[in-house]
Short mmCIF file of C-alpha atoms in Angstrom, two decimals:
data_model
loop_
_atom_site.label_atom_id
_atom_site.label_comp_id
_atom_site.label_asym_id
_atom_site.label_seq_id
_atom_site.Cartn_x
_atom_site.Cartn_y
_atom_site.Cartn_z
CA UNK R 1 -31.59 -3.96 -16.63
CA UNK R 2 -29.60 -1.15 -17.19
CA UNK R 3 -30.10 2.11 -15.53
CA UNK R 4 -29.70 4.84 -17.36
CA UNK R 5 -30.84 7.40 -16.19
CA UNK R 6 -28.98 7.09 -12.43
CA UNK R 7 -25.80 6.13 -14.88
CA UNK R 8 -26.19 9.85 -16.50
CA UNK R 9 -26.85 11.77 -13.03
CA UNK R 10 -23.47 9.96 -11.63
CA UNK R 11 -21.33 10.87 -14.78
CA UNK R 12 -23.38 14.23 -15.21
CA UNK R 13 -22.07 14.91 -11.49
CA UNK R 14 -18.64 12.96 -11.56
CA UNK R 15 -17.16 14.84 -14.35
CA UNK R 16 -17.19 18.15 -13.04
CA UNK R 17 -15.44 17.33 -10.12
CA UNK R 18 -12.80 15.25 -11.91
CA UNK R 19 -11.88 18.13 -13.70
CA UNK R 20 -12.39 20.56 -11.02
CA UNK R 21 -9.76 18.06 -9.13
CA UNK R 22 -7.34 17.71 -12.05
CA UNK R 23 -6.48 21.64 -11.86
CA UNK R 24 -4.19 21.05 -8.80
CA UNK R 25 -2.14 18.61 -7.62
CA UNK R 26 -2.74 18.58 -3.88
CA UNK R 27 -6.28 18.02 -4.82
CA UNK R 28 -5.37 14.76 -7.17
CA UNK R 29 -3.02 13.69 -4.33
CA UNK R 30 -5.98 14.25 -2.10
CA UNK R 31 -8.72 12.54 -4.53
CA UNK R 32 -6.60 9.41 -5.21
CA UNK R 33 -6.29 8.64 -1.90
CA UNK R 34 -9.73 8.96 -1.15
CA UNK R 35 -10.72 6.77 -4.34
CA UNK R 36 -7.70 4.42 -2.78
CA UNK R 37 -9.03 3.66 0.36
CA UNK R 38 -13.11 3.59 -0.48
CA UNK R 39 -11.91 0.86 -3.25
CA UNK R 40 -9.64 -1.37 -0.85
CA UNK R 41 -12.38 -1.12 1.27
CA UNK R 42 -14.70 -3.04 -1.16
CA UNK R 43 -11.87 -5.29 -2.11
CA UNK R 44 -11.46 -6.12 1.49
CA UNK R 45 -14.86 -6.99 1.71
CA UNK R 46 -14.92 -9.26 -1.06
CA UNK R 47 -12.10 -10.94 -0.13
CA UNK R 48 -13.75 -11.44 3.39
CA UNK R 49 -16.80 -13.28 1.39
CA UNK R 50 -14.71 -15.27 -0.43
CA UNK R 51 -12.46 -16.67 2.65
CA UNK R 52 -15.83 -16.99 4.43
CA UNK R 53 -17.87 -19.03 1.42
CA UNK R 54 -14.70 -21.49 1.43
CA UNK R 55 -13.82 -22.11 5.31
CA UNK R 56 -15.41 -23.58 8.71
CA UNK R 57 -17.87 -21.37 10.66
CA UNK R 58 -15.17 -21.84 13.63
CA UNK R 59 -12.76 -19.63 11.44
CA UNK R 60 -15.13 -16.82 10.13
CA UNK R 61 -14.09 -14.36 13.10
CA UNK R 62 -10.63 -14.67 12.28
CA UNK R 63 -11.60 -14.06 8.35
CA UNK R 64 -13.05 -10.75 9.61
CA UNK R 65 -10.68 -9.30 12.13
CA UNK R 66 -7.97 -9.25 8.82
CA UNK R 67 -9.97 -6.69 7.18
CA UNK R 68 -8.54 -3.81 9.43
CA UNK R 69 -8.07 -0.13 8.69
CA UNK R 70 -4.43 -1.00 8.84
CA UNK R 71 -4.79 -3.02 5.90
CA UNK R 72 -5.01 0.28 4.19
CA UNK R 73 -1.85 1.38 4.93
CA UNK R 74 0.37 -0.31 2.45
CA UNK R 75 -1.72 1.28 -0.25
CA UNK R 76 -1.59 5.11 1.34
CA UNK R 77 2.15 4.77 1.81
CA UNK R 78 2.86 3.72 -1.85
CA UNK R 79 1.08 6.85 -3.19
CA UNK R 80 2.53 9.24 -0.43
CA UNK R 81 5.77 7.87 -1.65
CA UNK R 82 5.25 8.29 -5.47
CA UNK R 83 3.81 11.71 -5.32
CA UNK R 84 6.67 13.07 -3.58
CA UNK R 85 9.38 11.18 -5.61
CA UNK R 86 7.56 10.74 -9.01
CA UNK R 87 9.79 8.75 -10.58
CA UNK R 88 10.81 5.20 -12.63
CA UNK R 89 12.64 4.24 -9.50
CA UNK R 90 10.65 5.28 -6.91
CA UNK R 91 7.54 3.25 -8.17
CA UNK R 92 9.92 0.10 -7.83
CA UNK R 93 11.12 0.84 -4.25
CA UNK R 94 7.91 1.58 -3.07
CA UNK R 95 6.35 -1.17 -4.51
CA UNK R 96 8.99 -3.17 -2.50
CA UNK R 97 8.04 -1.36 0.48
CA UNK R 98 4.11 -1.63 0.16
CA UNK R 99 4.73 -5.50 -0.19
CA UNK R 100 7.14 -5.82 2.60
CA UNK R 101 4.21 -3.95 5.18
CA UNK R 102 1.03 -6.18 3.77
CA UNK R 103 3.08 -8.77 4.64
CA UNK R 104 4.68 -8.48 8.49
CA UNK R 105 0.90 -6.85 8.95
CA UNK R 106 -0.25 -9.90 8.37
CA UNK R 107 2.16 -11.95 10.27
CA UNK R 108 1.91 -9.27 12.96
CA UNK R 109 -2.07 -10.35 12.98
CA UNK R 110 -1.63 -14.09 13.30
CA UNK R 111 0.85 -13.49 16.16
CA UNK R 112 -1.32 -11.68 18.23
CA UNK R 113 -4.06 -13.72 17.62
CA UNK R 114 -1.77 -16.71 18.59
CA UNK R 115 -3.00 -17.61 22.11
CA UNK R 116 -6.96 -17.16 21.20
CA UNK R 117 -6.34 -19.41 18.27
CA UNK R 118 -3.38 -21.79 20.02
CA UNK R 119 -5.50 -25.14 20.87
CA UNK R 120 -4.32 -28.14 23.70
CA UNK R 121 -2.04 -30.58 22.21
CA UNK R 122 -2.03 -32.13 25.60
CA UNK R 123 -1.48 -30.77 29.35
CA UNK R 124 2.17 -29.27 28.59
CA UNK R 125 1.99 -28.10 25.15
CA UNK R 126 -0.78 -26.30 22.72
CA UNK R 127 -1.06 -26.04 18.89
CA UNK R 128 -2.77 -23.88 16.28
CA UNK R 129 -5.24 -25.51 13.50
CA UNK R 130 -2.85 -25.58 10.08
CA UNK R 131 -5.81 -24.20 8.82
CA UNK R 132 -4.96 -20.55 10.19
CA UNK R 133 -1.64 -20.66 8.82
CA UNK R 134 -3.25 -20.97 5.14
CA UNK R 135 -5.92 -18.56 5.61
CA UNK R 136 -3.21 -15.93 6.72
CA UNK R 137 -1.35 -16.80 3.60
CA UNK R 138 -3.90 -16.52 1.18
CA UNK R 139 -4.87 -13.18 2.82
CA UNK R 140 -1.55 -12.12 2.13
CA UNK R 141 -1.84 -13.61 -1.56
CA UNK R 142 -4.97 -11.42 -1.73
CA UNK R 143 -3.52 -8.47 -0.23
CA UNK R 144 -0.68 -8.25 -2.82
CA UNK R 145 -2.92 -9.32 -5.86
CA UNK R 146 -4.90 -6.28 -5.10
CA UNK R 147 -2.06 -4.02 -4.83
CA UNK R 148 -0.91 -5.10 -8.03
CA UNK R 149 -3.88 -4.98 -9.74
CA UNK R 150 -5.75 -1.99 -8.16
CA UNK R 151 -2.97 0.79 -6.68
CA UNK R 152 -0.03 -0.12 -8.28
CA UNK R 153 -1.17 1.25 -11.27
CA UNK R 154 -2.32 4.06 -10.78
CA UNK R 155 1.23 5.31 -9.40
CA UNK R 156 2.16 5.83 -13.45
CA UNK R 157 -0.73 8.47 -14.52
CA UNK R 158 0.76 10.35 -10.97
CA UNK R 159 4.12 10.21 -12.54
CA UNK R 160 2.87 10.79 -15.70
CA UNK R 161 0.86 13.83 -15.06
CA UNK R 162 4.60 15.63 -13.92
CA UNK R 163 5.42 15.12 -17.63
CA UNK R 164 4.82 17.53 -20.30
CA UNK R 165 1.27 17.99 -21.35
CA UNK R 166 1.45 15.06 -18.53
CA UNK R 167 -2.32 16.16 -17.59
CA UNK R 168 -3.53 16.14 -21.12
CA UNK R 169 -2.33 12.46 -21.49
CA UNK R 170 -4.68 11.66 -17.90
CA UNK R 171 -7.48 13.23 -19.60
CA UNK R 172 -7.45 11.22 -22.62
CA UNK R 173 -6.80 8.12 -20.46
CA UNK R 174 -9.95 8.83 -18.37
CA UNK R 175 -11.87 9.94 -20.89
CA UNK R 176 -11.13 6.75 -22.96
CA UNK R 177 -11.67 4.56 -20.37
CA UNK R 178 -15.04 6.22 -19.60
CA UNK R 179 -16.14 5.38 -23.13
CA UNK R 180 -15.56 2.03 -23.42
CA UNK R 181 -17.18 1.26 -20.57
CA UNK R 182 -20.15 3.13 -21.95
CA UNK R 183 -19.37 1.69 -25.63
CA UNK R 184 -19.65 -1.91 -23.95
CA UNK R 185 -22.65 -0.86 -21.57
CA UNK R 186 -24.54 0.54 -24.83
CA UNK R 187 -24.14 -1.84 -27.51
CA UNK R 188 -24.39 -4.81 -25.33
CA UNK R 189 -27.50 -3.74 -24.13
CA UNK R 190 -28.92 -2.47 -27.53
CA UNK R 191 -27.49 -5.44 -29.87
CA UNK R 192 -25.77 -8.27 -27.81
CA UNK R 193 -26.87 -11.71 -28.59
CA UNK R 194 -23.39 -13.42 -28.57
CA UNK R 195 -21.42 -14.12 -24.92
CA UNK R 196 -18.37 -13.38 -24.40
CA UNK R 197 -17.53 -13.98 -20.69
CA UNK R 198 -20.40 -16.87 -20.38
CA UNK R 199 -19.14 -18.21 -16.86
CA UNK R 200 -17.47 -14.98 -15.15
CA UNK R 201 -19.87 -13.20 -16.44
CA UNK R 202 -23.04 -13.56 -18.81
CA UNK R 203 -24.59 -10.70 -19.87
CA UNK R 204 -20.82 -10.03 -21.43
CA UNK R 205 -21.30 -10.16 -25.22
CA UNK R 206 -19.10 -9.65 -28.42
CA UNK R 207 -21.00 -6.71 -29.08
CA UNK R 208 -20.32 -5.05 -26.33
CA UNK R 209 -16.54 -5.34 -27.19
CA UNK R 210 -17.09 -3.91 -30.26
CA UNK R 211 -18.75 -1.12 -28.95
CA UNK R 212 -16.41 -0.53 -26.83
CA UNK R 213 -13.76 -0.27 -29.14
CA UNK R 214 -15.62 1.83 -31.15
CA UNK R 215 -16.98 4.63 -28.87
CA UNK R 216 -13.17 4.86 -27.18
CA UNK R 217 -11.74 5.88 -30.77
CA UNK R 218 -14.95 7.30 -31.95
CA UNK R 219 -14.35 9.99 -28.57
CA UNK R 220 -10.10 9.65 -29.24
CA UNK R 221 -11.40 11.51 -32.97
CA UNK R 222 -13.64 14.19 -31.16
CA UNK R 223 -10.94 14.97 -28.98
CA UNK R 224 -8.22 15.25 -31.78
CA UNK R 225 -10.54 17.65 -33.14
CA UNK R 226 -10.95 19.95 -30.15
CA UNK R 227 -7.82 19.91 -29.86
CA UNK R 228 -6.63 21.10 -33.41
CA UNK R 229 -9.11 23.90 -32.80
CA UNK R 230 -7.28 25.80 -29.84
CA UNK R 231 -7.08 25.43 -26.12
CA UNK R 232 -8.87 22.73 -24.25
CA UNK R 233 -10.40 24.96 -21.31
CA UNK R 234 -9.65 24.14 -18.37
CA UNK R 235 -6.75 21.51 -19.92
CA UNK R 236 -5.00 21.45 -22.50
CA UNK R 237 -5.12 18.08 -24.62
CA UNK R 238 -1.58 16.63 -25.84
CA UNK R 239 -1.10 17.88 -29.28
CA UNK R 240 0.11 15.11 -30.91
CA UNK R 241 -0.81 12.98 -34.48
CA UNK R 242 -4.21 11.68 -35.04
CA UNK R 243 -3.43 8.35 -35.39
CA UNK R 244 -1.73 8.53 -31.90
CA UNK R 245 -4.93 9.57 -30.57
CA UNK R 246 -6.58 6.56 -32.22
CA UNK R 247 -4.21 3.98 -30.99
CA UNK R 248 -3.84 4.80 -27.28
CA UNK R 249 -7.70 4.80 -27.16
CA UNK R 250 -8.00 1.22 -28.95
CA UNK R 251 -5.38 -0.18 -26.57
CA UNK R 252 -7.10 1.53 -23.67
CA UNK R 253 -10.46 -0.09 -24.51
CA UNK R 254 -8.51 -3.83 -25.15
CA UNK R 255 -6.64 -4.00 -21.71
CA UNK R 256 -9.77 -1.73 -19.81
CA UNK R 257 -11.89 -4.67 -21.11
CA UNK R 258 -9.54 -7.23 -19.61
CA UNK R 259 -9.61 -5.67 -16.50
CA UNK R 260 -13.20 -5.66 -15.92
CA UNK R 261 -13.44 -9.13 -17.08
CA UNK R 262 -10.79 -10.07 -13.94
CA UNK R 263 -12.71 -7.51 -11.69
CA UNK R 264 -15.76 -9.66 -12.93
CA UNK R 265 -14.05 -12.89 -12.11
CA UNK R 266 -13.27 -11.96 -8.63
CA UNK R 267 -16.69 -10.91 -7.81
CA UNK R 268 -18.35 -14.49 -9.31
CA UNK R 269 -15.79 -16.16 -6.78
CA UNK R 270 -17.19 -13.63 -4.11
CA UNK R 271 -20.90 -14.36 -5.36
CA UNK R 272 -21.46 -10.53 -5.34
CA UNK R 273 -22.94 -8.53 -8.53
CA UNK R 274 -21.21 -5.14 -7.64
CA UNK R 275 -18.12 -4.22 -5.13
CA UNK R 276 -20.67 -1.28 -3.71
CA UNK R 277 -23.20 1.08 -4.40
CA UNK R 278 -21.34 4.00 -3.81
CA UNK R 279 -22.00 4.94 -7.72
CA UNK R 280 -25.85 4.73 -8.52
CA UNK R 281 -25.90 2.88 -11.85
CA UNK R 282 -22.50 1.94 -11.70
CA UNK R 283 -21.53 0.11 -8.61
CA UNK R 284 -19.08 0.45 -6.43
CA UNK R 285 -15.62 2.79 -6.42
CA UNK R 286 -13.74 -0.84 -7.52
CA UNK R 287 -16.53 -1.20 -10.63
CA UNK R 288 -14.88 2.00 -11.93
CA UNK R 289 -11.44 1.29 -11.19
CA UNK R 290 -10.62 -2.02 -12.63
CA UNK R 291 -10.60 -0.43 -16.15
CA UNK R 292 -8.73 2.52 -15.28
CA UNK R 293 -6.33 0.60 -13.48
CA UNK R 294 -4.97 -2.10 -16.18
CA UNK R 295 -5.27 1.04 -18.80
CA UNK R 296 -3.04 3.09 -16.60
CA UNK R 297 0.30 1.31 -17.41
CA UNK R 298 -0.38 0.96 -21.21
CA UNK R 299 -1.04 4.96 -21.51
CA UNK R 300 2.20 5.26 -19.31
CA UNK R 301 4.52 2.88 -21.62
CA UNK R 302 3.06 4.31 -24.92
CA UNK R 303 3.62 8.02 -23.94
CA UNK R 304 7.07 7.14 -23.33
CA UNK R 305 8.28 4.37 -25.21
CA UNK R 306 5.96 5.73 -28.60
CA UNK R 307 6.00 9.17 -28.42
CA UNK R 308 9.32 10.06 -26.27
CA UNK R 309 7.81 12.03 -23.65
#
C-alpha cells in the first residue's frame, strides 16, 4: 500500500533543501557526498545479503568485514576529483582511478586476512579455500558495478552545472526525474492491472509507465511555461524550445524507468523490499538514486550533443 501521505511530508521537506543546496556550490559538493556515502552504504549492505544468501555459514564473517568505511573511498575520491577538474577528461581519469583503488582495496583485504583464512595442507605447508578467492572477486565485480551504475553518473550533472544555465538543466533533470517516479507511483496505483516487471518486480505495471511518461512531460510543459514568463526565483530555468523541454523529460522518464527496474532487480537477488528507510514513503537514499543516476548521462549528452551547450 502506498503511503501517501509520509511520501508528501518527505518531498514537502526534501525540496526546499534541494534548492536551498543548489544556490552554492560548496553546498552541492557537500550534499553529493553526503547522498554518496548514505547510498553506498545501502548498496554495501545489499551486497553483504546477497554474498551471505549464496555462501557457507563458515564464510559469512569474511562477507561482512568487506563492507568497510574504506569501501567508501573510491566513490569520495571520484567526486573530489571531478568537482575540482570538471571536465570530459577528468571524468575518464578518475574513473580509472576510482577502479584502480576498489580494486587493490580489495586485494589489500584478502591479504591481510590471509593467515586467519590460510588452512593446513599438511605439517609444512597451508592453503586458503578457492572459495575466498571468488568471493573477493565478485566483491570487486560488485564494487565496480555500483560505481558505474550509482556515482559515476552523477559526475556529469557536476560538470554540467559549470555550463551555462548549467543549474537550470539540473533542475529540470531532478525535477523530471521526481515526476516520473510519482507518474509511475500514481497511475500504477490508481489504474494498473497489467505487469510489467512480473519477476523483478510485481506490482510494476504498464500503467505505471505510462504515467510516468506522462507526468515527466506533463511537468517539462509547466516548466516551459514558467519559464517564458520571467525569472525562475531562486534559478533560472534554461530558456530553450518547447519541444526541447518535452524530449529531455520523455527520455528522462524512459532510462529513469530502466534504472529502477535494475535497482529493483538487485534488491529481489538481495530479498530486500527497500535499500533503507532513510526516506519515509520512499525508501532508502539508493530508492531515489537509481533514477537519477541512469537519467544523469542522457541530460548530459543531450545538452551537449542536441543543443550545443
Amino acid at each position: 500500500m502506498v503511503e501517501w501521505g509520509k511520501r508528501f511530508l518527505t518531498g514537502a521537506i526534501a525540496v526546499p533543501v534541494i534548492f536551498v543546496v543548489m544556490q552554492s556550490k560548496l553546498l552541492i559538493f557537500l550534499f553529493v557526498n553526503v547522498i554518496l556515502f548514505i547510498s553506498t552504504s545501502e548498496y554495501n549492505k545489499i551486497v553483504s545479503q546477497i554474498l551471505q544468501l549464496n555462501s557457507a555459514q563458515m564464510e559469512h564473517g569474511y562477507i561482512k568485514g568487506m563492507q568497510s568505511v574504506l569501501s567508501h573511498i573510491p566513490s569520495h575520491l571520484f567526486i573530489v576529483l571531478v568537482t575540482l577538474l570538471p571536465s570530459d577528461g577528468a571524468i575518464h581519469c578518475a574513473l580509472f582511478i576510482s577502479i584502480v583503488f576498489f580494486c587493490l582495496h580489495r586485494i589489500f583485504h584478502f591479504l591481510s586476512h590471509g593467515t586467519f583464512l590460510a588452512q593446513k595442507k599438511d605439517e609444512k605447508d597451508t592453503y586458503i579455500d578457492r572459495r575466498f578467492y571468488i568471493l573477493t572477486f565478485i566483491q570487486i565485480a560488485f564494487d565496480i558495478f555500483g560505481f558505474i551504475v550509482f556515482c559515476y553518473p552523477l559526475s556529469f550533472m557536476i560538470v554540467l552545472s559549470n555550463q551555462p544555465d548549467g543549474i537550470g538543466y539540473v533542475l529540470l533533470w531532478l525535477i523530471s526525474t521526481w515526476q516520473t517516479d510519482n507518474g509511475a507511483l500514481f497511475f500504477g496505483a490508481a489504474f494498473g492491472n497489467r505487469p510489467f516487471l512480473k519477476l523483478i518486480s510485481p506490482k510494476k505495471t504498464w500503467e505505471g509507465v505510462t504515467g510516468a511518461l506522462f507526468f515527466s512531460m506533463l511537468t517539462a510543459l509547466f516548466l516551459f511555461m514558467y519559464m517564458k514568463q520571467g525569472t525562475w526565483h531562486p534559478i533560472l530555468l534554461p530558456s530553450i524550445p518547447l519541444k526541447h523541454y518535452l524530449l529531455i523529460s520523455a527520455l528522462v522518464a524512459i532510462i529513469a524507468i530502466s534504472g529502477d527496474a535494475i535497482e529493483s532487480f538487485i534488491k529481489r537477488a538481495a530479498n530486500v523490499k527497500d535499500s533503507g528507510t532513510l526516506f519515509p514513503g520512499h525508501g532508502g537514499v539508493l530508492d531515489r538514486l537509481d533514477s537519477l543516476a541512469f537519467s544523469s548521462p542522457v541530460v548530459y549528452f543531450y545538452v551537449k550533443a542536441v543543443l550545443g551547450v
